[in-house]
N, CA, C and O atoms as a MOPAC input file, in Angstrom:
PM7 MOZYME 1SCF
protein

 N     56.89900 1   103.51900 1    96.73200 1
 C     57.14800 1   102.68900 1    97.90400 1
 C     58.61400 1   102.82500 1    98.30400 1
 O     59.48400 1   103.05300 1    97.46400 1
 N     58.86300 1   102.68300 1    99.56600 1
 C     60.21300 1   102.77800 1   100.11600 1
 C     60.60300 1   101.42500 1   100.69500 1
 O     59.83500 1   100.80900 1   101.43400 1
 N     61.81300 1   100.96500 1   100.34800 1
 C     62.33600 1    99.74400 1   100.95900 1
 C     63.60900 1   100.09300 1   101.71800 1
 O     64.32400 1   101.03000 1   101.36200 1
 N     63.87900 1    99.33000 1   102.76100 1
 C     65.08700 1    99.55600 1   103.54900 1
 C     65.44300 1    98.26900 1   104.27300 1
 O     64.59400 1    97.40200 1   104.48000 1
 N     66.70600 1    98.15500 1   104.65400 1
 C     67.17200 1    96.97600 1   105.37200 1
 C     68.66500 1    97.05400 1   105.60200 1
 O     69.27400 1    98.11200 1   105.44500 1
 N     69.25100 1    95.93100 1   105.97500 1
 C     70.69000 1    95.87400 1   106.24000 1
 C     71.24900 1    94.58100 1   105.66800 1
 O     70.64600 1    93.51600 1   105.80600 1
 N     72.41000 1    94.68400 1   105.02300 1
 C     73.08800 1    93.51700 1   104.44900 1
 C     74.24200 1    93.13200 1   105.36900 1
 O     75.07600 1    93.96400 1   105.72800 1
 N     74.27300 1    91.83700 1   105.74800 1
 C     75.29800 1    91.32300 1   106.66200 1
 C     75.95900 1    90.09700 1   106.05900 1
 O     75.38100 1    89.42900 1   105.20200 1
 N     77.18000 1    89.80100 1   106.51200 1
 C     77.80600 1    88.54200 1   106.09600 1
 C     77.33200 1    87.44400 1   107.04600 1
 O     76.52700 1    87.70400 1   107.94200 1
 N     77.82000 1    86.23500 1   106.85900 1
 C     77.35700 1    85.09300 1   107.65000 1
 C     77.67300 1    85.24100 1   109.13900 1
 O     77.00900 1    84.63600 1   109.98000 1
 N     78.69100 1    86.05100 1   109.46300 1
 C     79.06100 1    86.28200 1   110.86100 1
 C     78.29200 1    87.44400 1   111.48300 1
 O     78.49500 1    87.76800 1   112.65300 1
 N     77.40400 1    88.07700 1   110.69700 1
 C     76.62000 1    89.19400 1   111.21300 1
 C     77.30900 1    90.53500 1   111.09900 1
 O     76.84800 1    91.51400 1   111.68700 1
 N     78.41400 1    90.60600 1   110.35100 1
 C     79.12400 1    91.87100 1   110.16500 1
 C     78.53400 1    92.62400 1   108.97300 1
 O     78.18800 1    92.00600 1   107.96600 1
 N     78.41500 1    93.95500 1   109.07300 1
 C     77.83400 1    94.73600 1   107.98300 1
 C     78.66400 1    94.65200 1   106.71300 1
 O     79.89400 1    94.62700 1   106.75500 1
 N     77.96900 1    94.60900 1   105.58900 1
 C     78.63100 1    94.53800 1   104.28200 1
 C     78.41600 1    95.86300 1   103.55600 1
 O     77.47200 1    96.02300 1   102.78200 1
 N     79.30800 1    96.79900 1   103.82600 1
 C     79.24100 1    98.09400 1   103.18000 1
 C     79.42800 1    97.95900 1   101.67900 1
 O     80.22100 1    97.14300 1   101.21000 1
 N     78.69000 1    98.76700 1   100.93500 1
 C     78.73800 1    98.83500 1    99.46200 1
 C     78.15000 1    97.61900 1    98.76300 1
 O     78.42100 1    97.40000 1    97.58300 1
 N     77.33700 1    96.81100 1    99.48100 1
 C     76.60200 1    95.72700 1    98.81500 1
 C     75.61400 1    96.36000 1    97.83700 1
 O     75.09600 1    97.44600 1    98.09400 1
 N     75.35300 1    95.69100 1    96.72900 1
 C     74.44500 1    96.21900 1    95.70200 1
 C     73.02100 1    95.73700 1    95.93500 1
 O     72.79000 1    94.56300 1    96.22600 1
 N     72.07000 1    96.65500 1    95.80500 1
 C     70.64700 1    96.35200 1    95.87600 1
 C     70.04500 1    96.87700 1    94.57700 1
 O     69.99000 1    98.08800 1    94.36200 1
 N     69.59000 1    95.96700 1    93.70700 1
 C     69.12400 1    96.34100 1    92.37300 1
 C     67.77200 1    95.73000 1    92.09100 1
 O     67.54100 1    94.56200 1    92.40200 1
 N     66.85800 1    96.51800 1    91.49600 1
 C     65.56200 1    95.98300 1    91.10900 1
 C     65.74500 1    95.13800 1    89.85500 1
 O     66.43800 1    95.54600 1    88.92300 1
 N     65.12100 1    93.95400 1    89.83100 1
 C     65.28900 1    93.03800 1    88.69300 1
 C     63.96300 1    92.70500 1    88.02400 1
 O     63.89600 1    91.79100 1    87.20300 1
 N     62.90900 1    93.43800 1    88.36700 1
 C     61.61100 1    93.20900 1    87.72300 1
 C     60.97900 1    94.55300 1    87.36400 1
 O     61.33600 1    95.59200 1    87.91900 1
 N     60.05000 1    94.51100 1    86.44100 1
 C     59.32300 1    95.72100 1    86.06500 1
 C     60.07400 1    96.58000 1    85.06400 1
 O     61.08000 1    96.16100 1    84.49000 1
 N     59.56100 1    97.80400 1    84.86300 1
 C     60.12000 1    98.68400 1    83.83400 1
 C     61.51900 1    99.20600 1    84.17500 1
 O     62.26700 1    99.59800 1    83.27900 1
 N     61.87200 1    99.21500 1    85.45000 1
 C     63.19200 1    99.70800 1    85.85500 1
 C     64.18700 1    98.57400 1    86.14300 1
 O     65.18900 1    98.78700 1    86.82600 1
 N     63.91600 1    97.38900 1    85.63100 1
 C     64.79800 1    96.24300 1    85.87500 1
 C     66.23900 1    96.57800 1    85.48300 1
 O     66.50200 1    97.02500 1    84.36700 1
 N     67.14300 1    96.36100 1    86.39400 1
 C     68.58200 1    96.60900 1    86.22900 1
 C     68.92900 1    98.07100 1    85.96200 1
 O     70.05000 1    98.37300 1    85.55100 1
 N     67.97600 1    98.98700 1    86.19100 1
 C     68.23100 1   100.41700 1    85.99500 1
 C     68.11600 1   101.20000 1    87.29200 1
 O     68.56000 1   102.34500 1    87.37200 1
 N     67.52400 1   100.58900 1    88.30300 1
 C     67.28600 1   101.27400 1    89.56000 1
 C     67.91700 1   100.45600 1    90.67900 1
 O     67.66800 1    99.25600 1    90.79400 1
 N     68.72700 1   101.10300 1    91.49500 1
 C     69.36700 1   100.38300 1    92.58600 1
 C     70.08600 1   101.32100 1    93.53000 1
 O     70.02800 1   102.54100 1    93.38300 1
 N     70.75700 1   100.74200 1    94.48800 1
 C     71.47500 1   101.50500 1    95.49400 1
 C     72.59400 1   100.64500 1    96.05400 1
 O     72.62400 1    99.43000 1    95.85700 1
 N     73.50300 1   101.28800 1    96.74800 1
 C     74.56700 1   100.57800 1    97.46400 1
 C     74.34400 1   100.77300 1    98.94700 1
 O     73.92000 1   101.84000 1    99.39000 1
 N     74.63100 1    99.74500 1    99.70400 1
 C     74.53400 1    99.85800 1   101.15700 1
 C     75.63000 1   100.78200 1   101.66700 1
 O     76.71300 1   100.84800 1   101.08500 1
 N     75.34900 1   101.49800 1   102.76000 1
 C     76.38200 1   102.35000 1   103.35200 1
 C     77.39700 1   101.47000 1   104.09100 1
 O     77.30800 1   100.24300 1   104.03400 1
 N     78.34000 1   102.07800 1   104.77000 1
 C     79.40000 1   101.31500 1   105.43100 1
 C     78.88100 1   100.42300 1   106.55900 1
 O     79.56500 1    99.48600 1   106.97400 1
 N     77.68000 1   100.70900 1   107.05500 1
 C     77.07000 1    99.87200 1   108.08500 1
 C     76.15900 1    98.80300 1   107.48600 1
 O     75.47500 1    98.08800 1   108.21900 1
 N     76.14600 1    98.69000 1   106.15300 1
 C     75.32800 1    97.69300 1   105.47200 1
 C     73.88900 1    98.11000 1   105.25100 1
 O     73.10300 1    97.32900 1   104.71300 1
 N     73.51800 1    99.32700 1   105.65300 1
 C     72.13800 1    99.79600 1   105.52000 1
 C     71.87100 1   100.30800 1   104.11500 1
 O     72.72600 1   100.94200 1   103.49700 1
 N     70.66300 1   100.02100 1   103.61500 1
 C     70.25700 1   100.54300 1   102.30900 1
 C     68.83800 1   101.09300 1   102.39500 1
 O     68.01700 1   100.61700 1   103.18000 1
 N     68.56600 1   102.10200 1   101.57500 1
 C     67.24500 1   102.69700 1   101.46700 1
 C     67.03000 1   103.00900 1    99.99800 1
 O     67.88600 1   103.60800 1    99.34700 1
 N     65.89300 1   102.60200 1    99.48700 1
 C     65.56600 1   102.85300 1    98.08200 1
 C     64.09900 1   103.24000 1    98.01500 1
 O     63.22900 1   102.51500 1    98.49900 1
 N     63.83300 1   104.39400 1    97.40700 1
 C     62.45500 1   104.87200 1    97.32000 1
 C     62.15400 1   105.31000 1    95.90100 1
 O     62.88700 1   106.09600 1    95.30100 1
 N     61.04400 1   104.77400 1    95.37400 1
 C     60.62000 1   105.12300 1    94.02300 1
 C     59.14900 1   104.75800 1    93.88500 1
 O     58.69600 1   103.76300 1    94.45100 1
 N     58.40500 1   105.55900 1    93.13600 1
 C     56.97100 1   105.31100 1    92.95300 1
 C     56.70000 1   104.03500 1    92.16900 1
 O     55.60900 1   103.47400 1    92.27400 1
 N     57.66900 1   103.56300 1    91.38500 1
 C     57.44600 1   102.35900 1    90.58500 1
 C     57.63300 1   101.06800 1    91.38600 1
 O     57.32000 1    99.98700 1    90.88600 1
 N     58.13600 1   101.16300 1    92.61400 1
 C     58.33400 1    99.97300 1    93.45300 1
 C     56.99000 1    99.55300 1    94.05000 1
 O     56.28600 1   100.35300 1    94.66800 1
 N     56.65500 1    98.28000 1    93.85000 1
 C     55.43700 1    97.70600 1    94.43200 1
 C     55.84900 1    96.60400 1    95.40900 1
 O     57.01300 1    96.20400 1    95.41100 1
 N     54.94000 1    96.10900 1    96.23100 1
 C     55.29400 1    95.01300 1    97.15300 1
 C     55.79100 1    93.76300 1    96.43300 1
 O     56.52400 1    92.96700 1    97.02000 1
 N     55.39800 1    93.57500 1    95.15300 1
 C     55.83600 1    92.40500 1    94.38300 1
 C     57.10700 1    92.64600 1    93.57600 1
 O     57.60500 1    91.71600 1    92.94000 1
 N     57.64700 1    93.86300 1    93.58100 1
 C     58.89700 1    94.13700 1    92.85900 1
 C     60.01000 1    93.26700 1    93.43000 1
 O     60.11400 1    93.09000 1    94.64400 1
 N     60.83600 1    92.72800 1    92.54600 1
 C     61.91800 1    91.85300 1    93.00200 1
 C     63.25400 1    92.59700 1    92.98100 1
 O     63.54100 1    93.37400 1    92.07000 1
 N     64.04900 1    92.33800 1    93.99900 1
 C     65.35400 1    92.96900 1    94.14600 1
 C     66.43000 1    91.91100 1    94.31300 1
 O     66.23200 1    90.88800 1    94.96800 1
 N     67.57800 1    92.18900 1    93.70000 1
 C     68.74000 1    91.31000 1    93.86500 1
 C     69.72300 1    92.02500 1    94.78000 1
 O     70.05500 1    93.19100 1    94.56500 1
 N     70.18300 1    91.31300 1    95.80300 1
 C     71.20300 1    91.83800 1    96.70300 1
 C     72.46300 1    91.03400 1    96.44100 1
 O     72.46300 1    89.80600 1    96.52900 1
 N     73.54500 1    91.74600 1    96.11600 1
 C     74.77700 1    91.04400 1    95.73000 1
 C     76.00700 1    91.76700 1    96.26400 1
 O     75.97900 1    92.95100 1    96.60100 1
 N     77.08300 1    90.99900 1    96.32400 1
 C     78.38200 1    91.50200 1    96.77000 1
 C     79.43100 1    90.56200 1    96.19100 1
 O     79.21200 1    89.35100 1    96.14800 1
 N     80.54400 1    91.08600 1    95.75500 1
 C     81.58400 1    90.26700 1    95.13800 1
 C     82.06600 1    89.20900 1    96.12700 1
 O     82.41900 1    89.52200 1    97.26400 1
 N     82.07700 1    87.93700 1    95.67400 1
 C     82.51500 1    86.83500 1    96.51500 1
 C     81.39600 1    86.20400 1    97.32200 1
 O     81.63300 1    85.27500 1    98.09400 1
 N     80.16000 1    86.70700 1    97.14700 1
 C     79.00600 1    86.18100 1    97.86900 1
 C     77.90800 1    85.81700 1    96.87900 1
 O     77.82700 1    86.38300 1    95.79000 1
 N     77.06500 1    84.86500 1    97.27000 1
 C     75.96600 1    84.44100 1    96.40600 1
 C     74.88300 1    85.51200 1    96.40500 1
 O     74.42400 1    85.92500 1    97.47000 1
 N     74.46400 1    85.97000 1    95.21800 1
 C     73.38300 1    86.95300 1    95.16400 1
 C     72.05500 1    86.31300 1    95.58900 1
 O     71.84400 1    85.11600 1    95.39200 1
 N     71.17100 1    87.11500 1    96.16900 1
 C     69.86900 1    86.63100 1    96.60300 1
 C     68.77900 1    87.54600 1    96.05500 1
 O     68.97900 1    88.75200 1    95.90800 1
 N     67.62000 1    86.95400 1    95.75300 1
 C     66.48300 1    87.69100 1    95.22000 1
 C     65.38900 1    87.75700 1    96.28800 1
 O     65.06500 1    86.75000 1    96.91600 1
 N     64.82200 1    88.95300 1    96.48800 1
 C     63.74500 1    89.17100 1    97.45300 1
 C     62.67400 1    90.04900 1    96.83700 1
 O     62.95800 1    90.87700 1    95.97200 1
 N     61.44200 1    89.86300 1    97.28600 1
 C     60.36500 1    90.78900 1    96.93600 1
 C     60.47700 1    91.98900 1    97.86700 1
 O     60.98800 1    91.87600 1    98.98100 1
 N     59.99500 1    93.13900 1    97.40100 1
 C     60.07300 1    94.36700 1    98.19200 1
 C     59.41200 1    94.18600 1    99.55400 1
 O     59.90100 1    94.70400 1   100.55800 1
 N     58.31200 1    93.45900 1    99.59100 1
 C     57.60500 1    93.24100 1   100.86200 1
 C     58.44000 1    92.42900 1   101.85600 1
 O     58.21700 1    92.52300 1   103.06300 1
 N     59.39900 1    91.63300 1   101.36600 1
 C     60.26300 1    90.82600 1   102.24400 1
 C     61.45000 1    91.61900 1   102.78600 1
 O     62.09300 1    91.18900 1   103.74400 1
 N     61.74600 1    92.77000 1   102.18400 1
 C     62.93700 1    93.52700 1   102.56800 1
 C     62.69600 1    94.54800 1   103.66800 1
 O     63.65100 1    95.00900 1   104.29300 1
 N     61.47200 1    94.90500 1   103.91400 1
 C     61.16600 1    95.98700 1   104.83200 1
 C     61.79700 1    95.78000 1   106.20600 1
 O     61.30400 1    94.98600 1   107.00800 1
 N     62.87800 1    96.49000 1   106.47200 1
 C     63.52500 1    96.46300 1   107.77500 1
 C     64.23300 1    95.16400 1   108.12600 1
 O     64.57600 1    94.95000 1   109.28900 1
 N     64.45800 1    94.29800 1   107.16000 1
 C     65.07000 1    92.98700 1   107.41800 1
 C     66.60300 1    93.08100 1   107.39900 1
 O     67.19600 1    93.96700 1   106.78500 1
 N     67.20300 1    92.12700 1   108.09900 1
 C     68.65700 1    91.93600 1   108.03700 1
 C     68.89100 1    90.76400 1   107.09100 1
 O     68.47000 1    89.64000 1   107.36400 1
 N     69.55700 1    91.03300 1   105.99100 1
 C     69.80000 1    90.03300 1   104.95300 1
 C     71.22100 1    89.50500 1   105.11900 1
 O     72.18000 1    90.27500 1   105.07500 1
 N     71.35800 1    88.19000 1   105.30800 1
 C     72.69200 1    87.58100 1   105.42000 1
 C     73.05300 1    86.92200 1   104.09400 1
 O     72.32500 1    86.06300 1   103.59600 1
 N     74.18800 1    87.33500 1   103.52900 1
 C     74.67700 1    86.74000 1   102.28800 1
 C     75.66700 1    85.63200 1   102.61500 1
 O     76.44200 1    85.73400 1   103.56700 1
 N     75.63200 1    84.57800 1   101.81800 1
 C     76.54200 1    83.44200 1   101.98400 1
 C     77.71400 1    83.56300 1   101.03000 1
 O     77.56300 1    84.06000 1    99.91400 1
 N     78.87700 1    83.11300 1   101.46300 1
 C     80.06700 1    83.15200 1   100.60900 1
 C     79.86500 1    82.26100 1    99.39800 1
 O     79.19100 1    81.23300 1    99.46900 1
 N     80.45600 1    82.66900 1    98.29100 1
 C     80.39200 1    81.90200 1    97.05200 1
 C     81.81400 1    81.47300 1    96.71600 1
 O     82.56000 1    82.21300 1    96.07700 1
 N     82.18200 1    80.26900 1    97.15300 1
 C     83.53000 1    79.76300 1    96.91500 1
 C     83.62700 1    79.17700 1    95.52100 1
 O     82.76100 1    78.41200 1    95.09700 1
 N     84.67600 1    79.53400 1    94.81500 1
 C     84.90400 1    79.03100 1    93.46600 1
 C     86.19600 1    78.21900 1    93.49400 1
 O     87.22300 1    78.69600 1    93.97500 1
 N     86.14200 1    77.00200 1    92.98100 1
 C     87.32400 1    76.14400 1    92.92000 1
 C     87.95000 1    76.31000 1    91.54000 1
 O     87.28700 1    76.13200 1    90.51800 1
 N     89.22300 1    76.65000 1    91.52500 1
 C     89.93800 1    76.80500 1    90.26800 1
 C     90.45000 1    75.45100 1    89.80000 1
 O     90.85700 1    74.62200 1    90.61400 1
 N     90.43200 1    75.22500 1    88.48400 1
 C     90.93400 1    73.97600 1    87.92600 1
 C     92.44300 1    73.84400 1    88.11400 1
 O     92.94600 1    72.78400 1    88.48300 1
 N     93.14700 1    74.93100 1    87.85500 1
 C     94.59600 1    74.85500 1    87.83400 1
 C     95.17500 1    76.23900 1    88.07500 1
 O     94.64900 1    77.22500 1    87.56000 1
 N     96.24400 1    76.32900 1    88.84500 1
 C     96.97000 1    77.57800 1    89.04400 1
 C     98.39400 1    77.33300 1    88.59300 1
 O     99.03100 1    76.37500 1    89.03100 1
 N     98.90000 1    78.19500 1    87.71700 1
 C    100.22400 1    78.01700 1    87.14500 1
 C    101.05400 1    79.25900 1    87.42100 1
 O    100.60600 1    80.37900 1    87.17700 1
 N    102.26900 1    79.05900 1    87.93300 1
 C    103.20500 1    80.17300 1    88.04100 1
 C    103.91800 1    80.24200 1    86.70200 1
 O    104.59100 1    79.29700 1    86.29000 1
 N    103.76100 1    81.37000 1    86.03200 1
 C    104.19200 1    81.48500 1    84.64500 1
 C    105.16100 1    82.63900 1    84.49600 1
 O    105.02100 1    83.66100 1    85.16800 1
 N    106.13600 1    82.48700 1    83.62800 1
 C    107.11400 1    83.54700 1    83.39800 1
 C    106.91000 1    84.18600 1    82.03000 1
 O    107.88100 1    84.42400 1    81.31100 1
 N    105.67900 1    84.46300 1    81.66400 1
 C    105.40400 1    85.17300 1    80.42700 1
 C    104.73800 1    84.33100 1    79.36000 1
 O    104.36200 1    84.86800 1    78.31800 1
 N    104.57600 1    83.03300 1    79.57400 1
 C    103.92500 1    82.18100 1    78.59200 1
 C    102.41900 1    82.29700 1    78.74000 1
 O    101.91400 1    82.54700 1    79.83500 1
 N    101.70200 1    82.11600 1    77.64100 1
 C    100.23800 1    82.18500 1    77.67700 1
 C     99.67300 1    80.85300 1    78.14200 1
 O    100.24000 1    79.79900 1    77.85300 1
 N     98.53900 1    80.89800 1    78.87400 1
 C     97.93200 1    79.64600 1    79.34300 1
 C     97.41400 1    78.81200 1    78.18500 1
 O     97.06500 1    79.34500 1    77.13200 1
 N     97.36400 1    77.48700 1    78.38600 1
 C     96.92700 1    76.56800 1    77.34500 1
 C     95.41400 1    76.57800 1    77.16200 1
 O     94.92500 1    76.36300 1    76.05300 1
 N     94.66800 1    76.82700 1    78.23800 1
 C     93.20700 1    76.84400 1    78.11700 1
 C     92.63500 1    77.96900 1    78.96200 1
 O     93.36500 1    78.64400 1    79.68900 1
 N     91.34200 1    78.16500 1    78.86500 1
 C     90.68800 1    79.26500 1    79.57100 1
 C     90.50800 1    79.00400 1    81.05700 1
 O     90.20200 1    79.93400 1    81.80200 1
 N     90.68900 1    77.76700 1    81.51300 1
 C     90.50600 1    77.43700 1    82.91400 1
 C     91.78500 1    77.59000 1    83.72000 1
 O     91.81200 1    77.25500 1    84.90500 1
 N     92.84100 1    78.08800 1    83.10000 1
 C     94.11800 1    78.23000 1    83.77100 1
 C     94.30500 1    79.66800 1    84.22300 1
 O     94.08600 1    80.59800 1    83.44500 1
 N     94.70700 1    79.85800 1    85.46700 1
 C     95.01400 1    81.17800 1    85.98900 1
 C     96.52300 1    81.32800 1    85.97600 1
 O     97.23500 1    80.45000 1    86.46400 1
 N     97.02100 1    82.42300 1    85.43000 1
 C     98.45800 1    82.65100 1    85.36600 1
 C     98.84400 1    83.58600 1    86.49400 1
 O     98.30700 1    84.68800 1    86.60500 1
 N     99.76000 1    83.15600 1    87.32100 1
 C    100.26000 1    83.97200 1    88.40800 1
 C    101.69000 1    84.35000 1    88.05900 1
 O    102.56200 1    83.48400 1    87.99300 1
 N    101.93500 1    85.61600 1    87.83900 1
 C    103.27300 1    86.06300 1    87.48400 1
 C    104.15900 1    86.06800 1    88.73400 1
 O    103.69600 1    86.41100 1    89.82100 1
 N    105.40500 1    85.69600 1    88.58100 1
 C    106.31300 1    85.64300 1    89.71800 1
 C    107.65600 1    86.24100 1    89.32900 1
 O    108.22400 1    85.89200 1    88.29400 1
 N    108.16600 1    87.15100 1    90.17000 1
 C    109.48700 1    87.71900 1    89.93700 1
 C    110.56000 1    86.80700 1    90.50600 1
 O    111.75100 1    87.05100 1    90.31400 1
 N    110.14400 1    85.75600 1    91.20600 1
 C    111.09300 1    84.82900 1    91.81000 1
 C    111.36700 1    83.64400 1    90.89900 1
 O    111.99200 1    82.67400 1    91.32700 1
 N    110.91300 1    83.70000 1    89.65300 1
 C    111.03500 1    82.52300 1    88.78700 1
 C    112.48600 1    82.13600 1    88.52300 1
 O    112.77000 1    80.96100 1    88.29000 1
 N    113.41200 1    83.09500 1    88.55500 1
 C    114.82000 1    82.74000 1    88.36200 1
 C    115.30600 1    81.89200 1    89.52700 1
 O    116.05500 1    80.93500 1    89.33000 1
 N    114.88300 1    82.23700 1    90.74300 1
 C    115.26100 1    81.46500 1    91.91300 1
 C    114.64300 1    80.06400 1    91.85400 1
 O    115.29900 1    79.07400 1    92.17900 1
 N    113.38800 1    79.99000 1    91.44000 1
 C    112.72700 1    78.69400 1    91.31900 1
 C    113.44300 1    77.83900 1    90.28600 1
 O    113.66200 1    76.64900 1    90.51400 1
 N    113.81100 1    78.42900 1    89.15000 1
 C    114.53200 1    77.68800 1    88.12200 1
 C    115.88800 1    77.22900 1    88.66000 1
 O    116.33300 1    76.11800 1    88.37300 1
 N    116.53600 1    78.08600 1    89.43800 1
 C    117.81700 1    77.72400 1    90.04200 1
 C    117.65500 1    76.49200 1    90.93200 1
 O    118.48000 1    75.57900 1    90.89400 1
 N    116.59800 1    76.47100 1    91.72400 1
 C    116.35200 1    75.31300 1    92.57800 1
 C    116.09500 1    74.05900 1    91.75400 1
 O    116.55400 1    72.97600 1    92.11600 1
 N    115.36300 1    74.19600 1    90.64500 1
 C    115.07500 1    73.04100 1    89.81400 1
 C    116.34300 1    72.52500 1    89.13700 1
 O    116.53100 1    71.31400 1    89.02100 1
 N    117.21200 1    73.42900 1    88.69000 1
 C    118.44300 1    73.02700 1    88.02500 1
 C    119.41000 1    72.33500 1    88.98100 1
 O    120.19900 1    71.48600 1    88.56500 1
 N    119.35000 1    72.69400 1    90.24800 1
 C    120.31700 1    72.17100 1    91.21000 1
 C    119.66000 1    71.32000 1    92.29300 1
 O    120.18700 1    71.20500 1    93.40000 1
 N    118.51700 1    70.72600 1    91.97700 1
 C    117.80300 1    69.98600 1    93.01400 1
 C    118.59400 1    68.78900 1    93.52700 1
 O    118.42500 1    68.40500 1    94.68500 1
 N    119.44600 1    68.19100 1    92.70900 1
 C    120.23600 1    67.05800 1    93.19500 1
 C    121.21600 1    67.49500 1    94.27300 1
 O    121.51000 1    66.72000 1    95.18300 1
 N    121.72300 1    68.70800 1    94.19300 1
 C    122.65000 1    69.22000 1    95.21800 1
 C    121.88900 1    69.42200 1    96.52700 1
 O    122.34900 1    69.02300 1    97.59700 1
 N    120.70600 1    70.05500 1    96.42200 1
 C    119.91400 1    70.29200 1    97.62700 1
 C    119.44300 1    68.97800 1    98.23800 1
 O    119.37100 1    68.86100 1    99.46100 1
 N    119.12700 1    68.00200 1    97.42100 1
 C    118.72800 1    66.68900 1    97.93200 1
 C    119.89600 1    66.04900 1    98.67000 1
 O    119.70700 1    65.44200 1    99.72400 1
 N    121.09500 1    66.18100 1    98.12700 1
 C    122.28300 1    65.62800 1    98.77800 1
 C    122.55900 1    66.28900 1   100.10900 1
 O    122.90300 1    65.61900 1   101.08300 1
 N    122.40900 1    67.61600 1   100.15600 1
 C    122.61900 1    68.34200 1   101.41800 1
 C    121.59800 1    67.88500 1   102.45400 1
 O    121.93200 1    67.68900 1   103.62300 1
 N    120.35400 1    67.71600 1   102.01900 1
 C    119.30500 1    67.24100 1   102.93300 1
 C    119.60600 1    65.84800 1   103.45100 1
 O    119.38300 1    65.55900 1   104.62700 1
 N    120.11400 1    64.98100 1   102.57900 1
 C    120.45200 1    63.62100 1   102.98700 1
 C    121.59700 1    63.63200 1   103.99700 1
 O    121.57000 1    62.88400 1   104.97400 1
 N    122.59500 1    64.46800 1   103.76700 1
 C    123.71700 1    64.56800 1   104.70300 1
 C    123.24900 1    65.07100 1   106.05900 1
 O    123.68700 1    64.56700 1   107.09400 1
 N    122.35800 1    66.06400 1   106.06200 1
 C    121.83400 1    66.59700 1   107.32400 1
 C    121.07500 1    65.49900 1   108.06900 1
 O    121.19200 1    65.38100 1   109.28900 1
 N    120.29600 1    64.69600 1   107.33900 1
 C    119.56200 1    63.59500 1   107.96200 1
 C    120.50400 1    62.55600 1   108.53200 1
 O    120.26400 1    62.04500 1   109.62500 1
 N    121.58100 1    62.22800 1   107.81100 1
 C    122.55800 1    61.26000 1   108.27400 1
 C    123.25400 1    61.76800 1   109.53100 1
 O    123.48600 1    61.00300 1   110.46600 1
 N    123.58400 1    63.05200 1   109.55500 1
 C    124.21900 1    63.65200 1   110.71400 1
 C    123.31900 1    63.52600 1   111.94100 1
 O    123.78900 1    63.19800 1   113.03100 1
 N    122.01500 1    63.78900 1   111.75800 1
 C    121.07900 1    63.67700 1   112.88600 1
 C    120.98100 1    62.24300 1   113.39200 1
 O    120.90800 1    62.02200 1   114.60100 1
 N    120.98000 1    61.27300 1   112.49400 1
 C    120.89400 1    59.86300 1   112.90300 1
 C    122.14200 1    59.46400 1   113.68400 1
 O    122.03400 1    58.82200 1   114.72900 1
 N    123.33500 1    59.83700 1   113.18700 1
 C    124.59100 1    59.51800 1   113.86700 1
 C    124.61800 1    60.17900 1   115.24200 1
 O    125.02900 1    59.56300 1   116.22600 1
 N    124.18200 1    61.42600 1   115.30500 1
 C    124.18600 1    62.16800 1   116.56800 1
 C    123.23900 1    61.49500 1   117.57700 1
 O    123.58200 1    61.35600 1   118.75100 1
 N    122.06800 1    61.08700 1   117.12300 1
 C    121.10700 1    60.42600 1   118.01900 1
 C    121.65800 1    59.09200 1   118.49400 1
 O    121.45100 1    58.72200 1   119.65000 1
 N    122.36100 1    58.35400 1   117.62000 1
 C    122.94200 1    57.05900 1   117.97200 1
 C    124.02200 1    57.23900 1   119.02400 1
 O    124.11200 1    56.45100 1   119.96500 1
 N    124.86200 1    58.29600 1   118.86600 1
 C    125.92600 1    58.56500 1   119.83400 1
 C    125.34900 1    58.90500 1   121.20900 1
 O    125.90200 1    58.49300 1   122.22900 1
 N    124.25700 1    59.64400 1   121.24300 1
 C    123.65700 1    60.06300 1   122.51200 1
 C    123.04100 1    58.89500 1   123.26500 1
 O    122.88900 1    58.98000 1   124.48300 1
 N    122.67900 1    57.80500 1   122.59100 1
 C    122.07700 1    56.66000 1   123.27400 1
 C    123.11400 1    55.88000 1   124.06700 1
 O    122.75400 1    55.22000 1   125.04200 1
 N    124.38600 1    55.92800 1   123.68800 1
 C    125.42500 1    55.13800 1   124.37100 1
 C    125.77500 1    55.67400 1   125.72300 1
 O    126.63000 1    55.11300 1   126.40800 1

């Protein structure tokens, strides 16, 4: 049997290189194809039956399961799969405390540390700038 179709994102744009993999029968997870740059896929094999199940997936999108009979010439829209991270840490070489922490390396950490060490100076400069604006506005009202 031959199956074919097109994989699209939620906006209807083609999803090139989306994965189409059989997940049932003797060829489960061994037989599949990638969509071309226009999102089109074609898969032909004698072991495919109308009840064979296929998973269509793409990184960052929720995978979907379809029977071969449902895929014939269909446009499949995949939905985004948003993942919320527990914590993001800018780290200068230290290991994260738990597995739910993402470490983002930064070459600007010396500058950030400089700001933290001298934050009272920057706060004072900000306060002076605010005072200057208030005095200037008061003078303009007269």
